[in-house]
N, CA and C of each residue as an Amber inpcrd file, in Angstrom:
protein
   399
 -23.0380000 -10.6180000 -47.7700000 -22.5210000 -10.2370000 -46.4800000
 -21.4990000 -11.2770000 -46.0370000 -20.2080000 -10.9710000 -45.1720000
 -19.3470000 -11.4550000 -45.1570000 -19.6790000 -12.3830000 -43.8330000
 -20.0630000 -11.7870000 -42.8910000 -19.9050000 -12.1400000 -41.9590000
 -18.9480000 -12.7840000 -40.5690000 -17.9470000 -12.2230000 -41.2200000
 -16.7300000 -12.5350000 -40.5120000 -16.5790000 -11.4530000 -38.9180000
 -15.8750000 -11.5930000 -38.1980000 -15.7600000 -11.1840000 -37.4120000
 -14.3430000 -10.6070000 -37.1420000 -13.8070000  -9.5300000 -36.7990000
 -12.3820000  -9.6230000 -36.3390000 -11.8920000 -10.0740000 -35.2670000
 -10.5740000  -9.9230000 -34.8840000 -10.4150000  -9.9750000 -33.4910000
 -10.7500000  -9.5320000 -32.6370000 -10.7210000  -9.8850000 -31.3940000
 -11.3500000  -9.0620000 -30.1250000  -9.9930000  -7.9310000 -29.9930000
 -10.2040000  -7.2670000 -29.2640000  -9.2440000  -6.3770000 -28.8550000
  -8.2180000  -6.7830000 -27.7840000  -6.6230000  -6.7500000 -28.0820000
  -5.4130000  -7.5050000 -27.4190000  -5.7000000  -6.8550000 -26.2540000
  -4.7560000  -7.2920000 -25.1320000  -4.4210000  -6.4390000 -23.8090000
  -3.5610000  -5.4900000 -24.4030000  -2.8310000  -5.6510000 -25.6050000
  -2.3140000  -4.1750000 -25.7660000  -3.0720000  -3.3230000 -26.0570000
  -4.2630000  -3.5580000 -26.5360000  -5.0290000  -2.6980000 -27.1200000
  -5.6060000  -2.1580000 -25.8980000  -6.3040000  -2.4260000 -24.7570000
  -7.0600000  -1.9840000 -23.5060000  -5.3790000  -1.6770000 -23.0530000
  -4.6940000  -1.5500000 -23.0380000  -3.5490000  -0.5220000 -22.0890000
  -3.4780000   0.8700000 -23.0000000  -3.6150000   0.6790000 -24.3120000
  -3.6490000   1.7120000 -25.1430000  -5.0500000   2.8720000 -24.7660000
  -6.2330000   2.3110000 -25.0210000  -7.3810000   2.8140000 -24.3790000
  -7.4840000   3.2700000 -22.6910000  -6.3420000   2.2630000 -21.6150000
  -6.2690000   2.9900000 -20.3300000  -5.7110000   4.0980000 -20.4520000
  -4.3050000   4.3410000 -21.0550000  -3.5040000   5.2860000 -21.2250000
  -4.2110000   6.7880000 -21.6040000  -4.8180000   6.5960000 -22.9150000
  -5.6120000   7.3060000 -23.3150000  -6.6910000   8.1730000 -22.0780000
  -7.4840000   7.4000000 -21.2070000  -8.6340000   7.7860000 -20.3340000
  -7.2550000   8.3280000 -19.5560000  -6.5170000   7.9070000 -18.9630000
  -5.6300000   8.5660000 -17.7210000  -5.1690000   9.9800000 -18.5100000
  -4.5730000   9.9360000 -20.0650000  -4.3280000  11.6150000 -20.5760000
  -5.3820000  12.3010000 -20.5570000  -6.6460000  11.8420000 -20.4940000
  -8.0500000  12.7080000 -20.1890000  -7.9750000  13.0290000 -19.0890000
  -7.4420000  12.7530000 -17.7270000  -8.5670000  13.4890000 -16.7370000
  -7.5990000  14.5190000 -15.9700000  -8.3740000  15.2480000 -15.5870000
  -8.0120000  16.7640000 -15.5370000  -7.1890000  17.0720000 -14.1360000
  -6.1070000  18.2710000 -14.3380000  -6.0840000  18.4700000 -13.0480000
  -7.0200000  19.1800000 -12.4560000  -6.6740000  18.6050000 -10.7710000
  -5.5480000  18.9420000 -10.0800000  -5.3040000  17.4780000 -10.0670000
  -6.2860000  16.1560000 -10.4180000  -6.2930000  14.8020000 -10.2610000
  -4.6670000  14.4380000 -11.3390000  -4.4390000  14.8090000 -12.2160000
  -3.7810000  14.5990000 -13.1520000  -2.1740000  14.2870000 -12.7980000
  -1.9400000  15.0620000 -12.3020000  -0.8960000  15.4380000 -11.3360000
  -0.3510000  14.7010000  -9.8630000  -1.1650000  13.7650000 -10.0140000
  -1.1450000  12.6370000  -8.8780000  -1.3700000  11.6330000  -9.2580000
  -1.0280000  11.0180000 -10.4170000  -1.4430000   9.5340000 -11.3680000
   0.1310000   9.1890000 -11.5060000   1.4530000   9.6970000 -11.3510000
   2.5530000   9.1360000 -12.0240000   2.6890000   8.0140000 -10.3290000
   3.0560000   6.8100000 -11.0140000   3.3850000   5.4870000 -10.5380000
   2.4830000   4.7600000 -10.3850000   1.2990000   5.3170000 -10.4960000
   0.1410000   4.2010000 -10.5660000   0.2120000   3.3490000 -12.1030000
   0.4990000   2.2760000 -12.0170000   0.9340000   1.0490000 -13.1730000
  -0.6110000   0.4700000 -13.5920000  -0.7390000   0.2640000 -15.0200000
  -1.7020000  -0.3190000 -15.1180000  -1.9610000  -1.6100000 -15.7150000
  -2.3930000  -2.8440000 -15.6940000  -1.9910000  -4.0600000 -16.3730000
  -3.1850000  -4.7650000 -16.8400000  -3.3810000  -5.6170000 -17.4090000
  -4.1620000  -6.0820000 -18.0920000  -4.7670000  -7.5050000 -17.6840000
  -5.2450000  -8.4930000 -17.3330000  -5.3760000  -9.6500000 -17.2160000
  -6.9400000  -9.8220000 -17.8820000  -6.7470000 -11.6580000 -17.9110000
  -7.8040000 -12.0790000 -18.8080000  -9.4840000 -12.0290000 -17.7730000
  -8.7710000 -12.6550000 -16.4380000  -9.9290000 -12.4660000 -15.1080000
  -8.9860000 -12.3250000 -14.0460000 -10.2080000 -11.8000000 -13.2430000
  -9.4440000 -11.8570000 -11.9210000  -9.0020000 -13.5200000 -11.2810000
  -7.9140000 -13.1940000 -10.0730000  -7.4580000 -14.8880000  -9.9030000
  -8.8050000 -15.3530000  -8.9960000  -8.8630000 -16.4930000  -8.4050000
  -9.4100000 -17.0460000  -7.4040000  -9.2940000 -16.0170000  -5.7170000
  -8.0110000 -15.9080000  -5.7920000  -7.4770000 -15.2930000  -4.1200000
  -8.1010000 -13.8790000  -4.4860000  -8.0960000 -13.0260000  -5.4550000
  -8.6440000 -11.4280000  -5.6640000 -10.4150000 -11.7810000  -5.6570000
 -10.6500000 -12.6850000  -6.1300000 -12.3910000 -12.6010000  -5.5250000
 -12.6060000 -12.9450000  -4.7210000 -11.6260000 -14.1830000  -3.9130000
 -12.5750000 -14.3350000  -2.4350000 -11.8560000 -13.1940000  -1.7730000
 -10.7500000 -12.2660000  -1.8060000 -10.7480000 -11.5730000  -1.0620000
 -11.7150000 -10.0060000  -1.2150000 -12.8460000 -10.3300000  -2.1520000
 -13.3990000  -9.1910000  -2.0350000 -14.8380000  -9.7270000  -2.2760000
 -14.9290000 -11.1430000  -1.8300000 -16.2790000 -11.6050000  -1.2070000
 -16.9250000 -11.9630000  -2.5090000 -16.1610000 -12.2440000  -4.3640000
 -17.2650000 -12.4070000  -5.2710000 -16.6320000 -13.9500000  -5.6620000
 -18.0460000 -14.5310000  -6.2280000 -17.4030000 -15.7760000  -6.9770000
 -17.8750000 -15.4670000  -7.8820000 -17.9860000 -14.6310000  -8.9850000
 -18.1260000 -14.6540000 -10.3190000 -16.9410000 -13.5890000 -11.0510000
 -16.1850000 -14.2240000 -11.8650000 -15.5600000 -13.7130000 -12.2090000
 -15.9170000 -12.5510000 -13.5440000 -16.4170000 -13.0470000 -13.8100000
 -16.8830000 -12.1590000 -15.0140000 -17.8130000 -10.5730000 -14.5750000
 -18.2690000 -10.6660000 -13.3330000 -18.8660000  -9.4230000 -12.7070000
 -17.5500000  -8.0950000 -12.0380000 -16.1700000  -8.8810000 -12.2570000
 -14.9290000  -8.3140000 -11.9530000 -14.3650000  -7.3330000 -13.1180000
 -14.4790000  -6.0910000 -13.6260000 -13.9600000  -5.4760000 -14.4940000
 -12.7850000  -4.7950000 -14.5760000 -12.3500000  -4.6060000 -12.7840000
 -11.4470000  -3.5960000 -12.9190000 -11.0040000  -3.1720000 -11.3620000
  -9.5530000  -3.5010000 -10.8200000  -9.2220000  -3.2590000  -9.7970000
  -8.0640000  -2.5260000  -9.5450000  -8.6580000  -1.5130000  -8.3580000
  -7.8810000  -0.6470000  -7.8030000  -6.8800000  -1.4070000  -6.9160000
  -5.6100000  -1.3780000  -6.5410000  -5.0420000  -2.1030000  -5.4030000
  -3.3430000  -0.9750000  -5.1620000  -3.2490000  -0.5530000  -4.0550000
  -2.6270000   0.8230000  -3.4240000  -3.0850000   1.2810000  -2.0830000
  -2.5050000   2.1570000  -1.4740000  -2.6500000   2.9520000  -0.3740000
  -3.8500000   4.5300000  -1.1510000  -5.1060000   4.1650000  -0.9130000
  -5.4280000   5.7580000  -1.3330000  -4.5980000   6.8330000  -0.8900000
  -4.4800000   8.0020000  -1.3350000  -3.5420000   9.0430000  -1.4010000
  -4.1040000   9.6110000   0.4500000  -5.2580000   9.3910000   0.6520000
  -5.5440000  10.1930000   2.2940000  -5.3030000   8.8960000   3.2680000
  -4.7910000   8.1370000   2.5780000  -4.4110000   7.2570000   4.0090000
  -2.4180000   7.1890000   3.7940000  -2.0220000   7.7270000   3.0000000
  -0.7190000   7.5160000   2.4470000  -0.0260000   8.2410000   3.9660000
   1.7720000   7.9740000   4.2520000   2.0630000   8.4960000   5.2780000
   3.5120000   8.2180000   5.2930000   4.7540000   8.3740000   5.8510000
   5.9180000   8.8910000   5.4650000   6.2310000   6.9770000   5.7670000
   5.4850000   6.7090000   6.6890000   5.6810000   5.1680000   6.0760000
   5.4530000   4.0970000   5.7080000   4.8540000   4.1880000   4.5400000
   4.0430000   3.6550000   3.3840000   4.7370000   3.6320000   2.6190000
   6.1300000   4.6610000   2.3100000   7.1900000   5.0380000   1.7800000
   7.8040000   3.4240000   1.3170000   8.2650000   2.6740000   0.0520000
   8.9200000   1.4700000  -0.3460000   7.5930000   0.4110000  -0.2640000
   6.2450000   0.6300000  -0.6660000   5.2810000  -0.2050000  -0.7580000
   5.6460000   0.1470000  -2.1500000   4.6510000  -1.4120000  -2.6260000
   4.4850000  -1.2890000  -4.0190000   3.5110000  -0.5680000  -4.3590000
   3.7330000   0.3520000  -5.9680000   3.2110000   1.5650000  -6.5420000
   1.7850000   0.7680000  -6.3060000   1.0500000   1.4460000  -6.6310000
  -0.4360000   1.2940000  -6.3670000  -0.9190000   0.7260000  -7.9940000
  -1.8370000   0.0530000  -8.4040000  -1.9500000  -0.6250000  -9.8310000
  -3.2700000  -0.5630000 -10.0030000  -4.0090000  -0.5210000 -11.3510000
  -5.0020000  -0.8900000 -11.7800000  -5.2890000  -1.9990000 -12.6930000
  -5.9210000  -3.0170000 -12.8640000  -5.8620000  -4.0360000 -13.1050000
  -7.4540000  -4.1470000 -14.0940000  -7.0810000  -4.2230000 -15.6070000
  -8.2390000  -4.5860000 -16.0830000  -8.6240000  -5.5090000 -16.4230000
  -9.8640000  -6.2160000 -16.5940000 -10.2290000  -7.8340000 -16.4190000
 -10.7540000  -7.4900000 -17.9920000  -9.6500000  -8.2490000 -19.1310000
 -10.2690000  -7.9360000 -20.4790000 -11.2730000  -8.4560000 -20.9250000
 -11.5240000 -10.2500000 -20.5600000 -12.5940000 -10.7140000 -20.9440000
 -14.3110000 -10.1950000 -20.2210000 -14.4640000  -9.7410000 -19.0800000
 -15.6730000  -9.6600000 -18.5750000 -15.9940000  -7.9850000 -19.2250000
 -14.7790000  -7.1750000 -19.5700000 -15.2730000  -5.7170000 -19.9230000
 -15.3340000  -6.7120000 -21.4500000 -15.0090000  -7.2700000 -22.0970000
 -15.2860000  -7.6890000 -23.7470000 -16.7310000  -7.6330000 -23.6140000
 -17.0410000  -8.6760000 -22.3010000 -18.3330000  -9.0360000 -22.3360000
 -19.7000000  -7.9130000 -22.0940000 -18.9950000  -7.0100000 -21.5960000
 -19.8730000  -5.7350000 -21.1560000 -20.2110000  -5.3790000 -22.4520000
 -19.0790000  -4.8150000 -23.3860000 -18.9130000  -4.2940000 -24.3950000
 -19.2700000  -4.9600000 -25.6940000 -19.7120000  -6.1470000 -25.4280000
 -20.9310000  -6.9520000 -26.3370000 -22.3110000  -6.7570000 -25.9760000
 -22.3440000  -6.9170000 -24.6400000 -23.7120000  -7.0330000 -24.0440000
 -24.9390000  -5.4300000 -23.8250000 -23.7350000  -4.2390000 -23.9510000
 -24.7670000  -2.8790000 -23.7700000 -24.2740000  -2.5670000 -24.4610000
 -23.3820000  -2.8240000 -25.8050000 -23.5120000  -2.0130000 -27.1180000
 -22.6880000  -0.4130000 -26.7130000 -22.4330000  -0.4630000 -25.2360000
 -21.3720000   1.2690000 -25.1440000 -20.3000000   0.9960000 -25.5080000
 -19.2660000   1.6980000 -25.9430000 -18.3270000   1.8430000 -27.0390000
 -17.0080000   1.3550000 -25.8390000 -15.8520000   0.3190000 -26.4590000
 -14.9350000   0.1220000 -25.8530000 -14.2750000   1.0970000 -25.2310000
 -13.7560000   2.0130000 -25.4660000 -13.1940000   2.8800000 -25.3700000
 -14.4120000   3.7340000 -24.0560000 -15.5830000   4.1240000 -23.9200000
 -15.7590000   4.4390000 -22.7720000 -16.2990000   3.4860000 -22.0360000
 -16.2140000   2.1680000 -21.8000000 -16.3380000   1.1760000 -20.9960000
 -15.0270000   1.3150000 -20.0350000 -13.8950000   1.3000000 -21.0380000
 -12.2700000   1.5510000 -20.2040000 -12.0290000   2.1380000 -19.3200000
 -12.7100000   3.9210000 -20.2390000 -12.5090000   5.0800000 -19.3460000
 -13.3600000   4.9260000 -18.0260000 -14.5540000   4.6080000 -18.0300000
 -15.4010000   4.1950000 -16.8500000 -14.7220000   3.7170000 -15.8720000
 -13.9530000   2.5450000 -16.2190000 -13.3410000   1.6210000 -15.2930000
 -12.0230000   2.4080000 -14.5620000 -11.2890000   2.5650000 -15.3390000
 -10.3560000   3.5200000 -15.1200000 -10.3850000   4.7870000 -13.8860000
 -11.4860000   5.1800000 -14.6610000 -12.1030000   6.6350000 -13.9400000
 -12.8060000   6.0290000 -12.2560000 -13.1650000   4.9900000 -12.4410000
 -13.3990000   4.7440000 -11.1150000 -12.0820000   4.0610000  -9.8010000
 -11.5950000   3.2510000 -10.8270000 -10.1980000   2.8410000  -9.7870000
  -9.5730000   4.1750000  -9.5850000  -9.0770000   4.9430000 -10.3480000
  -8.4310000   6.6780000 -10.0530000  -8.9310000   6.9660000  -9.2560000
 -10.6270000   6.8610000  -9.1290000 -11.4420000   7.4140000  -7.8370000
 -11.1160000   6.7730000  -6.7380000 -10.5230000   5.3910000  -6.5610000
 -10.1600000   4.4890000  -4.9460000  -9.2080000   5.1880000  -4.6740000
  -8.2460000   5.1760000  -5.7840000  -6.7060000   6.0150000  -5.5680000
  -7.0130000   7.3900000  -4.7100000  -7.7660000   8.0910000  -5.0380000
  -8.1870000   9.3130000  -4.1740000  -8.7740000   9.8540000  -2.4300000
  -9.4670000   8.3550000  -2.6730000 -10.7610000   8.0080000  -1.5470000
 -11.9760000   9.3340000  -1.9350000 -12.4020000   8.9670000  -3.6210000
 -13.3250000  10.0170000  -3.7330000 -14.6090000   9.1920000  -3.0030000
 -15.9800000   9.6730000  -3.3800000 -16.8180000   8.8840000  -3.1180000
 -17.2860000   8.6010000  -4.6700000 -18.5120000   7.9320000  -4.8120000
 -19.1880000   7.4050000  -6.1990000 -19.1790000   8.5410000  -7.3690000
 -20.5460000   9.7860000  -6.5280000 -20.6730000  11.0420000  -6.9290000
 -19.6340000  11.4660000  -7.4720000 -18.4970000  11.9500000  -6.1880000
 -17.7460000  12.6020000  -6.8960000 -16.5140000  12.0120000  -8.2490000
 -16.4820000  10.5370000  -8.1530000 -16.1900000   9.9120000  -9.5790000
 -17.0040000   9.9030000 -10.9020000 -18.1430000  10.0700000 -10.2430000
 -18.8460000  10.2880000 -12.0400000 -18.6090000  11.6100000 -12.7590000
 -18.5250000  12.5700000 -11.0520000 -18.2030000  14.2500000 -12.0010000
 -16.7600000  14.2360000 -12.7710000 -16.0010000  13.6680000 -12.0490000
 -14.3810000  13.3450000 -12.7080000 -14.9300000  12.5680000 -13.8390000
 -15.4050000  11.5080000 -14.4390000 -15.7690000  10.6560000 -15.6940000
 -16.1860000  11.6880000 -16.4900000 -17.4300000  12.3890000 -15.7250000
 -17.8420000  13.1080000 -17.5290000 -16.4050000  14.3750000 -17.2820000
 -15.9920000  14.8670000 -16.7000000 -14.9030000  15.5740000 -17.0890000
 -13.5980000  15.4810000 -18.0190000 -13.5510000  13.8340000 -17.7130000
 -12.7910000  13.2370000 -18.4500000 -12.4040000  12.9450000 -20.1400000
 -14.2900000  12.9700000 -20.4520000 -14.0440000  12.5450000 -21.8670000
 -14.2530000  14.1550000 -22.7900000
């Protein structure tokens, strides 16, 4: 036995896998995803957890940051596009730690920031997730 290990998976690789979950999900949601940008980082910074009350970075997988679409309004108009932001090392760590497959760890994450973008509630993001895959 070799025992070698490969690489972990690049941030190109998790933009490849976001991309992917965003061509999954269905309309009428589908149809309201162009300008939402999605990017990659290793953790969240210092200023993105205290502004959402965590000090552990590694419990950070994945952030929504935008105007949800029901608070949007003619002037909101020249804000920046709305973004999702995936935290590669703490989803690595997910994706060591419960053995669920990279690829729907992503979509999870994904599928739930899409859900802030909306102002769905929890519920109705999990019915969009399994719709998704």
């Amino acid at each position: 036995m070799n025992g070698s290990i490969g690489a972990a998976p690049s941030a190109a690789d998790f933009d490849a896998l976001a991309r992917s979950a965003f061509a999954r999900i269905p309309e009428p949601f589908s149809r309201h995803l162009d300008g939402i940008t999605v990017q990659v980082e290793e953790f969240a910074d210092e200023e993105t957890l205290a502004a959402l009350g965590m000090d552990d970075a590694w419990e950070l997988t994945g952030l929504y940051q935008g105007r949800p679409m029901d608070e949007e309004t003619v002037w909101s108009a020249g804000e920046l596009p709305s973004r999702i932001t995936l935290y590669r090392q703490p989803l690595l760590a997910e994706w060591c730690e419960t053995g669920v497959s990279l690829e729907a760890l992503v979509t999870h994450v994904v599928i739930h920031e899409v859900g802030h973008h909306f102002g769905l509630s929890d519920a109705q993001m999990h019915a969009l997730e399994g719709q998704a895959h």
